[in-house]
Coordinates of C-alpha atoms in Angstrom, one line a residue:
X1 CA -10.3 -16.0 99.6
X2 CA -7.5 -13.5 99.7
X3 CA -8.3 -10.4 98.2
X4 CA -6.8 -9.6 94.6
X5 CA -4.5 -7.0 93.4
X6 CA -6.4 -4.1 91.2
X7 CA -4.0 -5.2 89.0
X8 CA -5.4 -8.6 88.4
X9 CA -7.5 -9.7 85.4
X10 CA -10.9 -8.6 85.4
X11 CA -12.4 -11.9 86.0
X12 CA -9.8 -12.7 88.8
X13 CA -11.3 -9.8 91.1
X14 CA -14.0 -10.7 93.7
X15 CA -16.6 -7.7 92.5
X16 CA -16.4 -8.8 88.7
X17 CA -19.9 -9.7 87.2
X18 CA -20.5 -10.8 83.9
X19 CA -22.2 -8.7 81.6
X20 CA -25.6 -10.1 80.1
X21 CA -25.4 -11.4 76.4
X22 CA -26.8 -9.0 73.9
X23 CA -27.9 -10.1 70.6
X24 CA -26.4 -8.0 67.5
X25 CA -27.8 -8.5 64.1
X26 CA -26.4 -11.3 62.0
X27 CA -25.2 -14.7 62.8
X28 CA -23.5 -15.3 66.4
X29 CA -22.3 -19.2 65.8
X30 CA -19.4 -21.9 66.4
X31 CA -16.6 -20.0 68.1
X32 CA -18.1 -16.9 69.1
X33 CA -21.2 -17.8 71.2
X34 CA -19.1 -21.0 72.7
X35 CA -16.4 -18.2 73.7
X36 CA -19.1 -15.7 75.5
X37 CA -20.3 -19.1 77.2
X38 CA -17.5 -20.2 79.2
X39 CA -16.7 -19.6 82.5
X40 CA -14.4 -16.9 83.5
X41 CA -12.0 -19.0 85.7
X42 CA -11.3 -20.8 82.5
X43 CA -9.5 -18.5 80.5
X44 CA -6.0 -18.0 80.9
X45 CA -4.5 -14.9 83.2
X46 CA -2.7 -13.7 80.1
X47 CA -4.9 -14.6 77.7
X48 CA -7.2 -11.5 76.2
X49 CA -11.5 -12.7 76.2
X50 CA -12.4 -15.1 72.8
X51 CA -14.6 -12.4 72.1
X52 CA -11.7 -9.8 70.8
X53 CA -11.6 -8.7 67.5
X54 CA -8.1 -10.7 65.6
X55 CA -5.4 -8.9 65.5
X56 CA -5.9 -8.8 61.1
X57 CA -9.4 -7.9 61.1
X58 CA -8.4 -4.2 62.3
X59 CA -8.4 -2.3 58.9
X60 CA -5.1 -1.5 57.8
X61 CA -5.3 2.2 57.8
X62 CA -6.4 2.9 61.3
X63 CA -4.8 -0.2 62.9
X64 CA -2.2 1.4 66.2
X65 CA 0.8 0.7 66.2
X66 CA 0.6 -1.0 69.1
X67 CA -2.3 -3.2 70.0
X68 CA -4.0 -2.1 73.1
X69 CA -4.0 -4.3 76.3
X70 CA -6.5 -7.4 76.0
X71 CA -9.1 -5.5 78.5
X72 CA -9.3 -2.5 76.6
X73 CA -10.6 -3.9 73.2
X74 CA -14.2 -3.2 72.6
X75 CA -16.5 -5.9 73.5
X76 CA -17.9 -8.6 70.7
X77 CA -16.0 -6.6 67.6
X78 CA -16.0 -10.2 66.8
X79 CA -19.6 -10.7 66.4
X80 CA -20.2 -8.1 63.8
X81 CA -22.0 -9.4 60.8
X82 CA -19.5 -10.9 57.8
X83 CA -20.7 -8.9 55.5
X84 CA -19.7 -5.2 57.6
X85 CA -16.7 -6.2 58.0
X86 CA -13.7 -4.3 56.9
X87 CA -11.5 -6.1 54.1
X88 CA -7.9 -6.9 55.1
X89 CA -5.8 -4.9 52.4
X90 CA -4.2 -7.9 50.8
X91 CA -8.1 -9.7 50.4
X92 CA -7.7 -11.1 46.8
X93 CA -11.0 -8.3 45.2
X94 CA -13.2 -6.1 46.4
X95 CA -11.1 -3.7 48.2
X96 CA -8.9 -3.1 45.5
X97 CA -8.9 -0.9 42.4
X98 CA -9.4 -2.4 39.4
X99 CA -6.5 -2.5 37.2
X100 CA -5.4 -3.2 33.5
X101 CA -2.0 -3.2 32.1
X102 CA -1.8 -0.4 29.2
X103 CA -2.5 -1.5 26.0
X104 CA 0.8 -0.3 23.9
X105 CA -0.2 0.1 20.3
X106 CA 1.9 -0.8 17.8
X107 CA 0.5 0.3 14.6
X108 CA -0.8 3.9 13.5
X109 CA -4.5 4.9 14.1
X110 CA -6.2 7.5 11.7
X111 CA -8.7 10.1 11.7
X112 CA -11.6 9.7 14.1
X113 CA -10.5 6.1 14.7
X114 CA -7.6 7.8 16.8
X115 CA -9.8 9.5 19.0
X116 CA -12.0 6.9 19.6
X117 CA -8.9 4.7 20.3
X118 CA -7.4 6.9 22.6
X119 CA -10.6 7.7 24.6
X120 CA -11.3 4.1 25.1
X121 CA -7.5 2.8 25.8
X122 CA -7.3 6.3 28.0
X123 CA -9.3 5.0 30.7
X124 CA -7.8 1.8 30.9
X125 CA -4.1 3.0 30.9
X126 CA -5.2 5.0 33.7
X127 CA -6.0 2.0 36.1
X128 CA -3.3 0.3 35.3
X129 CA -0.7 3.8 36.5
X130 CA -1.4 2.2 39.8
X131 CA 1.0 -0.9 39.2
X132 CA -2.0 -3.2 40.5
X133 CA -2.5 -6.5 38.9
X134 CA -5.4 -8.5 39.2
X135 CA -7.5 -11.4 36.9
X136 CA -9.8 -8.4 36.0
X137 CA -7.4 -6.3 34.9
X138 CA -5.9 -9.0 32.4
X139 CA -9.3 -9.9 31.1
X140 CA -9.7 -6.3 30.1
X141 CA -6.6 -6.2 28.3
X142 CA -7.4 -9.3 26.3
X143 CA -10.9 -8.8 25.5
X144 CA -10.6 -5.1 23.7
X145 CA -9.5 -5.4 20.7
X146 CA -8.7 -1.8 19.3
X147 CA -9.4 -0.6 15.5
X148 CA -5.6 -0.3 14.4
X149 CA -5.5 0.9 11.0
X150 CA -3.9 -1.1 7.9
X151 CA -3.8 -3.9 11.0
X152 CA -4.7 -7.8 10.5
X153 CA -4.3 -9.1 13.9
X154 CA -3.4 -7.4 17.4
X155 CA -2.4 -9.7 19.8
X156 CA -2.1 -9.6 23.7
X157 CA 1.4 -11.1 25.7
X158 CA 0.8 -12.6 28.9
X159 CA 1.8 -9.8 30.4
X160 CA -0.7 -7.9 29.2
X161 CA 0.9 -5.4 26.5
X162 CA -0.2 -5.8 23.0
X163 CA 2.3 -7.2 20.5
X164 CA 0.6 -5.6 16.5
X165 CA 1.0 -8.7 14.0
X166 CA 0.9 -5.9 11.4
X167 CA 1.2 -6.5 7.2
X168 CA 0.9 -2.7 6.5
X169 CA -1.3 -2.2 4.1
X170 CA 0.3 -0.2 0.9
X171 CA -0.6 3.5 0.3
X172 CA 1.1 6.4 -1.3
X173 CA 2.0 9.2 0.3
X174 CA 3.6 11.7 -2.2
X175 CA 2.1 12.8 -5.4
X176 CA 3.3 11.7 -8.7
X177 CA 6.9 12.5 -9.9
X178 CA 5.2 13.7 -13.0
X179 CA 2.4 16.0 -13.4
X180 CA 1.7 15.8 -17.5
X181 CA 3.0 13.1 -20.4
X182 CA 2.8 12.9 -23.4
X183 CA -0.6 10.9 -25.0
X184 CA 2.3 8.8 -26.5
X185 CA 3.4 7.1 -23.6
X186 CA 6.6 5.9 -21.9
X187 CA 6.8 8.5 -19.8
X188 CA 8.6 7.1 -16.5
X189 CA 6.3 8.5 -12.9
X190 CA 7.5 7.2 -9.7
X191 CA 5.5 7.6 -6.4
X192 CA 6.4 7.0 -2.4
X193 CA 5.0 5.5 0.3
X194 CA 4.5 2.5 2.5
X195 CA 4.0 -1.6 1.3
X196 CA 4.6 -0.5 -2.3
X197 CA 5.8 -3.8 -3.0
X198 CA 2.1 -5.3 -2.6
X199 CA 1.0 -2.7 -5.4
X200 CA -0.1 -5.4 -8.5
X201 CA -1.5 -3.0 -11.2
X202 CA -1.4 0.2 -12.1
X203 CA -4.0 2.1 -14.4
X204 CA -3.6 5.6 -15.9
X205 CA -7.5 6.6 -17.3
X206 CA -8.2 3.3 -17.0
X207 CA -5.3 1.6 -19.0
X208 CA -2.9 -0.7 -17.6
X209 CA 0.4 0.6 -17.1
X210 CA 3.8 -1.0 -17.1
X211 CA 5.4 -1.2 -13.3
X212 CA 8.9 -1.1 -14.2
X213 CA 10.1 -1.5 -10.6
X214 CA 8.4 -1.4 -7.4
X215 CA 9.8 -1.7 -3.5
X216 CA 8.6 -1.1 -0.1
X217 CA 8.8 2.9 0.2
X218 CA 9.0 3.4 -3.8
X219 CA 7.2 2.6 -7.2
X220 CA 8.0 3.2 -10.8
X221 CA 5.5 2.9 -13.6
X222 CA 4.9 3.7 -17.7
X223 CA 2.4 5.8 -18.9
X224 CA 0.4 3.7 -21.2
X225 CA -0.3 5.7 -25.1
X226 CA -3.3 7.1 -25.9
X227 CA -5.5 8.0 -28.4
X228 CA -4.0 11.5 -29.5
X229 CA -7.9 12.8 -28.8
X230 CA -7.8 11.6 -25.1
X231 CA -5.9 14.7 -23.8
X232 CA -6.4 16.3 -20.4
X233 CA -6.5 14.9 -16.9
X234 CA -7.2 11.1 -15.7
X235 CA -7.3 9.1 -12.2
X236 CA -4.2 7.3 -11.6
X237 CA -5.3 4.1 -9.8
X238 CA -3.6 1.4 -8.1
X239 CA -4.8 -1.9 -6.5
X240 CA -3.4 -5.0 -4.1
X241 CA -3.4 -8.5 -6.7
X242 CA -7.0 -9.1 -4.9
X243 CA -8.4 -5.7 -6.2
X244 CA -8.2 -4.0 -3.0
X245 CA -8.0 -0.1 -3.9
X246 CA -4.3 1.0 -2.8
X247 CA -5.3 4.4 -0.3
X248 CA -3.3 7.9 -1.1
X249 CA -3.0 9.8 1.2
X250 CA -1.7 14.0 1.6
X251 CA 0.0 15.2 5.3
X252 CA -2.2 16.9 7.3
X253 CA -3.3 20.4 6.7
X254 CA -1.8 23.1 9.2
X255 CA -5.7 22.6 10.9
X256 CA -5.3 19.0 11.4
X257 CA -1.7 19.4 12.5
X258 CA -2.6 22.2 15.2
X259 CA -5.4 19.2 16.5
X260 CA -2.7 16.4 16.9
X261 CA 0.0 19.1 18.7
X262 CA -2.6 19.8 20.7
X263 CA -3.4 16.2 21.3
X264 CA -0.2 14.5 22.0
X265 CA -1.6 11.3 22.5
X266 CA -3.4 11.2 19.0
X267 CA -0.3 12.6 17.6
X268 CA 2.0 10.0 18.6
X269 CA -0.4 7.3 17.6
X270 CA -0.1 8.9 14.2
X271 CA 0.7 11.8 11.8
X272 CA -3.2 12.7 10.8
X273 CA -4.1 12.1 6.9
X274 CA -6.0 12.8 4.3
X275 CA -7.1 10.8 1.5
X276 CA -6.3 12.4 -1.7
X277 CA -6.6 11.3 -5.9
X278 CA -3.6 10.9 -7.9
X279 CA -4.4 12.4 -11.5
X280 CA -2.5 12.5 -14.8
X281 CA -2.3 15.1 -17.2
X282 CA -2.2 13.6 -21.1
X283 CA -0.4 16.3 -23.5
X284 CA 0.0 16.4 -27.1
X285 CA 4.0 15.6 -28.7
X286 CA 5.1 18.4 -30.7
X287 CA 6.9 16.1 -32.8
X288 CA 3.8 13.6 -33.2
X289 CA 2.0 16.4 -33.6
X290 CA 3.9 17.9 -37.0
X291 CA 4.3 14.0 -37.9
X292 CA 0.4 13.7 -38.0
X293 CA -0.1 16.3 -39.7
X294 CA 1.8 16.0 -42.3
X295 CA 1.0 12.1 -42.8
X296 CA -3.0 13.6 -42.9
X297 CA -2.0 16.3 -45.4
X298 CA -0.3 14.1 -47.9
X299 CA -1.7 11.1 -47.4
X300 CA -3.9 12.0 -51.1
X301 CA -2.1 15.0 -52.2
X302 CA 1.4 14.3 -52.7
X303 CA 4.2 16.5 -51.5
X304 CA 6.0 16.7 -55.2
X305 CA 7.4 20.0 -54.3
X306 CA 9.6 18.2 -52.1
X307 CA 9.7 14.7 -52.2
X308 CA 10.5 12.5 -55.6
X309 CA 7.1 10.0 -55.6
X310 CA 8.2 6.3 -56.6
X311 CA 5.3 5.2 -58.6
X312 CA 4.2 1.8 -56.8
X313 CA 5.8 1.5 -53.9
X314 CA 5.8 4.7 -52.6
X315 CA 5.4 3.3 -48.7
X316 CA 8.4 3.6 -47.2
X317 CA 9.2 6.9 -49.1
X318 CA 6.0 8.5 -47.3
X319 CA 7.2 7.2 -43.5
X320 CA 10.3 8.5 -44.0
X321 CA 9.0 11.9 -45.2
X322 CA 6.9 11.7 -41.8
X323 CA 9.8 10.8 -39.6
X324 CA 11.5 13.9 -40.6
X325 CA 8.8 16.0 -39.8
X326 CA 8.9 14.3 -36.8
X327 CA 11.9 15.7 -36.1
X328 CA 14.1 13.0 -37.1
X329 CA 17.4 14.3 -38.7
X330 CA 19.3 12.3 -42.1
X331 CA 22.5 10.2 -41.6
X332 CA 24.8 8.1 -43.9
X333 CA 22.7 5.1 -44.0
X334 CA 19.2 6.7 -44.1
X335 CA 19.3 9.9 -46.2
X336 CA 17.5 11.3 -49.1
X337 CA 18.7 14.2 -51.3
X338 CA 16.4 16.4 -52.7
X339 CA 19.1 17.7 -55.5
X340 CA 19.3 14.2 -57.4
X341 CA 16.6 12.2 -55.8
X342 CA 19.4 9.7 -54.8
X343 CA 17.8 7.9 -51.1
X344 CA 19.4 5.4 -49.3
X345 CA 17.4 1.7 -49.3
X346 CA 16.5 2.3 -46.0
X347 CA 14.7 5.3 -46.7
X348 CA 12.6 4.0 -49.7
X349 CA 12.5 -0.1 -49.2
X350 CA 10.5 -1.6 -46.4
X351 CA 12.8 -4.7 -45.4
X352 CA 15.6 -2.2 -45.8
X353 CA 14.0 -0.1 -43.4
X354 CA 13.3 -3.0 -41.1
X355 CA 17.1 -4.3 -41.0
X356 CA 18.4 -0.1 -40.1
X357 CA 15.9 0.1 -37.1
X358 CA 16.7 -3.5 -35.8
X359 CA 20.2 -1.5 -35.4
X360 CA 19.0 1.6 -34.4
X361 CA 17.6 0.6 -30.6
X362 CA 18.1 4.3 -29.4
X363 CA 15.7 4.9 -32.2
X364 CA 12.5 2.6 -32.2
X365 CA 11.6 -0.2 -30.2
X366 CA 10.1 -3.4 -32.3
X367 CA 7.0 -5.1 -31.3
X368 CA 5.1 -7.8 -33.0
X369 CA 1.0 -7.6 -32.7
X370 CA 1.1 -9.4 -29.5
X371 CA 2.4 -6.1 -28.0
X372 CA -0.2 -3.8 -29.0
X373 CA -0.9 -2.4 -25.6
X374 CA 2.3 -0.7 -26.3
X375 CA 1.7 1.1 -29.8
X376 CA 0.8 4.9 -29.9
X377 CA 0.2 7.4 -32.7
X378 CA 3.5 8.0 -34.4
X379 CA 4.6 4.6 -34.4
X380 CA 5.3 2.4 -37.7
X381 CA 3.7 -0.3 -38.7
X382 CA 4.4 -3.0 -41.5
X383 CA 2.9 -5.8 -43.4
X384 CA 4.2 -8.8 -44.5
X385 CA 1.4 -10.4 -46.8
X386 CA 2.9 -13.5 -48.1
X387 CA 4.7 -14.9 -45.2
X388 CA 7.9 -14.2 -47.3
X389 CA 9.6 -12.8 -44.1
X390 CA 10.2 -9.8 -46.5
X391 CA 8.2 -6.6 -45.3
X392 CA 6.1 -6.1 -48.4
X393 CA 4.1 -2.5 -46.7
X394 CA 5.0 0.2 -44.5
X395 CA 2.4 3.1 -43.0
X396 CA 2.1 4.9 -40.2
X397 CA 0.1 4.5 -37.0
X398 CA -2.8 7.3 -37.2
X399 CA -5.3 6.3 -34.5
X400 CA -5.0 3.8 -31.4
X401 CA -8.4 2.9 -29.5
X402 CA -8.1 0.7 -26.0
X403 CA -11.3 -0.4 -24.4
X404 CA -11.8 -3.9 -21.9
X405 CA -11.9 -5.8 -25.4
X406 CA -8.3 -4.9 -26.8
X407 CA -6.6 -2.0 -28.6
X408 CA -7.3 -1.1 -32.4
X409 CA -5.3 0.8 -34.6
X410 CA -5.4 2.4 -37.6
X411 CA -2.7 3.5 -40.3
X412 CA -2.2 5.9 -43.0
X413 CA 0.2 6.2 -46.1
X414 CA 1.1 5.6 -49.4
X415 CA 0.4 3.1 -51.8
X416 CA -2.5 2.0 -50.1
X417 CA -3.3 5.6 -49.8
X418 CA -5.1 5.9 -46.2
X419 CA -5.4 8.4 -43.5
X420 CA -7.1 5.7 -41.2
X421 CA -7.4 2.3 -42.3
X422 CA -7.9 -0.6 -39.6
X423 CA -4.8 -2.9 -39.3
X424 CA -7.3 -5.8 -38.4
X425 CA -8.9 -5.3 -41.7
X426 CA -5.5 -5.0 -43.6
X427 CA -4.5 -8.2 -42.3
X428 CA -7.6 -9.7 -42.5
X429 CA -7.4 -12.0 -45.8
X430 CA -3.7 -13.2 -44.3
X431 CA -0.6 -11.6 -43.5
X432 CA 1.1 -10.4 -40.0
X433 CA 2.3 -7.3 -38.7
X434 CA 4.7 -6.1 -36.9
X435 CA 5.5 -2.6 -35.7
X436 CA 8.2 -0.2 -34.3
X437 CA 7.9 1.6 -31.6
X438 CA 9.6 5.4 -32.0
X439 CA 11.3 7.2 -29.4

């Protein structure tokens, strides 16, 4: 046989000798052993020996450039155990990093809730910089479910952000417009805030005010009266039409503020809060007050020295005489003049008095007993007895008591000469009332 070239393959040349077979630790099977079996004058000149590593088992970070000449690769690469063997880079797990998609959130975190949130959604966001996607990463993004404030239902797209099916929850956020009322009532407050419009009830020391308007960012209510002895501070309360307590909240002291500045990430969740009390201060009326007093002065001892008394029906006479204490000044069709005694009716007759404040809206509202919620010291009340439709007594409101079973009120005057005597018991053997309410 003709001696080969140097340059031949190594099993072409007449000194070659096959190495012995050398048993490495896992499983040599199929394709592998059969390979290291066969002869050498079967394999192709240009074909490299079955036992070379393939080409994509070479880990992708150390792989050449170029790949080496066939009788330069290592021997049996191929043989090493499964398990050893270094992942290919675009293996679907195991050599990756685990990623998640950041979790945006769209609805405002509060107090230690917001660290907590950002700590746990920190770590995640951070896996998912790398732009890697995988079934793990997803899973994650679906199964943690954040505490969002004021939030019902956080939902996660396909695509892995978080989409906040938010019904914000309402809560004020300013303090009341007005700081003190008058026990009488009426008094307009508004407050601001967020979801105002789900606000159902408003109470002021426990009574029920009058929202007069309400929106998303703004709500208006009416102090409720009061007994002229319940003066001084009370809660101001508000609640959702299930009960739910509506939150108030103050901005952040300048401590709380330098935490989130130097937090950015709690910061931009949300501006830090603190729950606070609304509170209501009730004040005495000047006017109500001289109008008291003078009802309790004369109610028994009457004011001769300045008033003419009509014997009988002196009702309507007295309330007047209150009213300008009050404050109240005379006009042409309610006077009384103290030189002659002359008075107009609707200064000395009930229904004539009833017919001048049906006229006079910028002066008294009227009510019928339906509306007591709405009557306060000061205001007038009047009797008809005999279901005439004629007002046959007029007084004026003394006392008003509210508790959980109703309001009761109590009238002095004239006539039926009374500081405080119960309407329920004036009305009690038949008769209505009705009242007025004064401005």
């Amino acid at each position: 046989m003709p001696e080969l070239s140097p340059d031949a393959p190594a099993r072409r040349r007449s000194n070659f000798v096959p190495a012995e077979p050398t048993q490495l630790p896992g499983d040599l099977s199929g394709t592998d052993r059969d390979a290291e079996a066969a002869p050498a004058d079967t394999a192709p000149a240009d074909t490299a020996p079955a036992d070379t590593a393939p080409a994509e088992a070479v880990p992708a970070a150390t792989a050449p450039a170029e790949v080496a000449p066939a009788s330069a690769a290592p021997a049996r690469t191929a043989a090493r155990p499964a398990a050893r063997r270094p992942k290919h880079r675009a293996a679907p797990a195991g050599n990756r990093r685990a990623g998640a998609r950041g979790i945006r959130r769209a609805a405002a975190l509060t107090g230690a809730s917001a660290i907590l949130g950002v700590t746990a959604f920190g770590a995640v966001s951070a896996a998912g910089a790398t732009g890697s996607e995988s079934p793990a990463s997803e899973s994650i993004a679906a199964d943690v479910t954040p505490h969002v404030a004021n939030s019902d239902e956080l939902s996660v797209t396909p695509g892995g952000s978080t989409v906040s099916q938010v019904e914000q929850a309402p809560v004020v956020t300013s303090g009341l417009s007005v700081a003190a009322a008058p026990f009488t009532g009426g008094t307009q407050v508004t407050v601001e805030g967020e979801g105002l419009d789900e606000v159902a009830a408003v109470q002021v020391g426990g009574a029920a005010a009058t929202i007069v308007s309400a929106d998303e960012t703004k709500l208006t209510f009416a102090v409720p009266a009061v007994a002229d002895t319940a003066l001084g501070s009370v809660a101001v309360t508000m609640t959702e039409a299930d009960g739910t307590a509506v939150a108030a909240e103050t901005p952040a002291s300048p401590a709380t503020a330098s935490f989130t500045a130097a937090h950015p990430q709690v910061a931009a969740a949300s501006p830090v809060a603190v729950p606070s009390e609304l509170s209501l201060t009730y004040t005495s009326d000047p006017g109500i007050d001289a109008q008291l007093g003078y009802v309790l002065a004369y109610w028994s001892d009457y004011n001769t020295d300045g008033y003419t008394v009509i014997s009988g029906n002196d009702c309507a006479n007295f309330t007047s005489q209150s009213l300008i204490a009050r404050g109240w000044t005379m006009s042409g069709d309610w006077y009384y003049d103290a030189g002659t005694g002359a008075m107009s009716a609707s200064w000395s007759s009930s229904t004539a008095m009833r017919d001048w404040l049906l006229g006079r809206p910028d002066l008294a509202t009227p009510l019928d007993d339906s509306q007591r919620a709405q009557v306060k010291v000061g205001d007038i009340a009047q009797f008809d007895w005999d279901a005439s439709g004629d007002r046959d007594h007029t007084a004026i409101v003394t006392r008003v008591e509210r508790s959980d079973a109703g309001t009761r009120i109590w009238v002095g005057g004239h006539t039926k000469d009374a500081d405080y005597w119960d309407v329920d018991e004036a009305i009690a053997g038949g008769g209505t009332v009705n009242y007025f309410s004064v401005k």
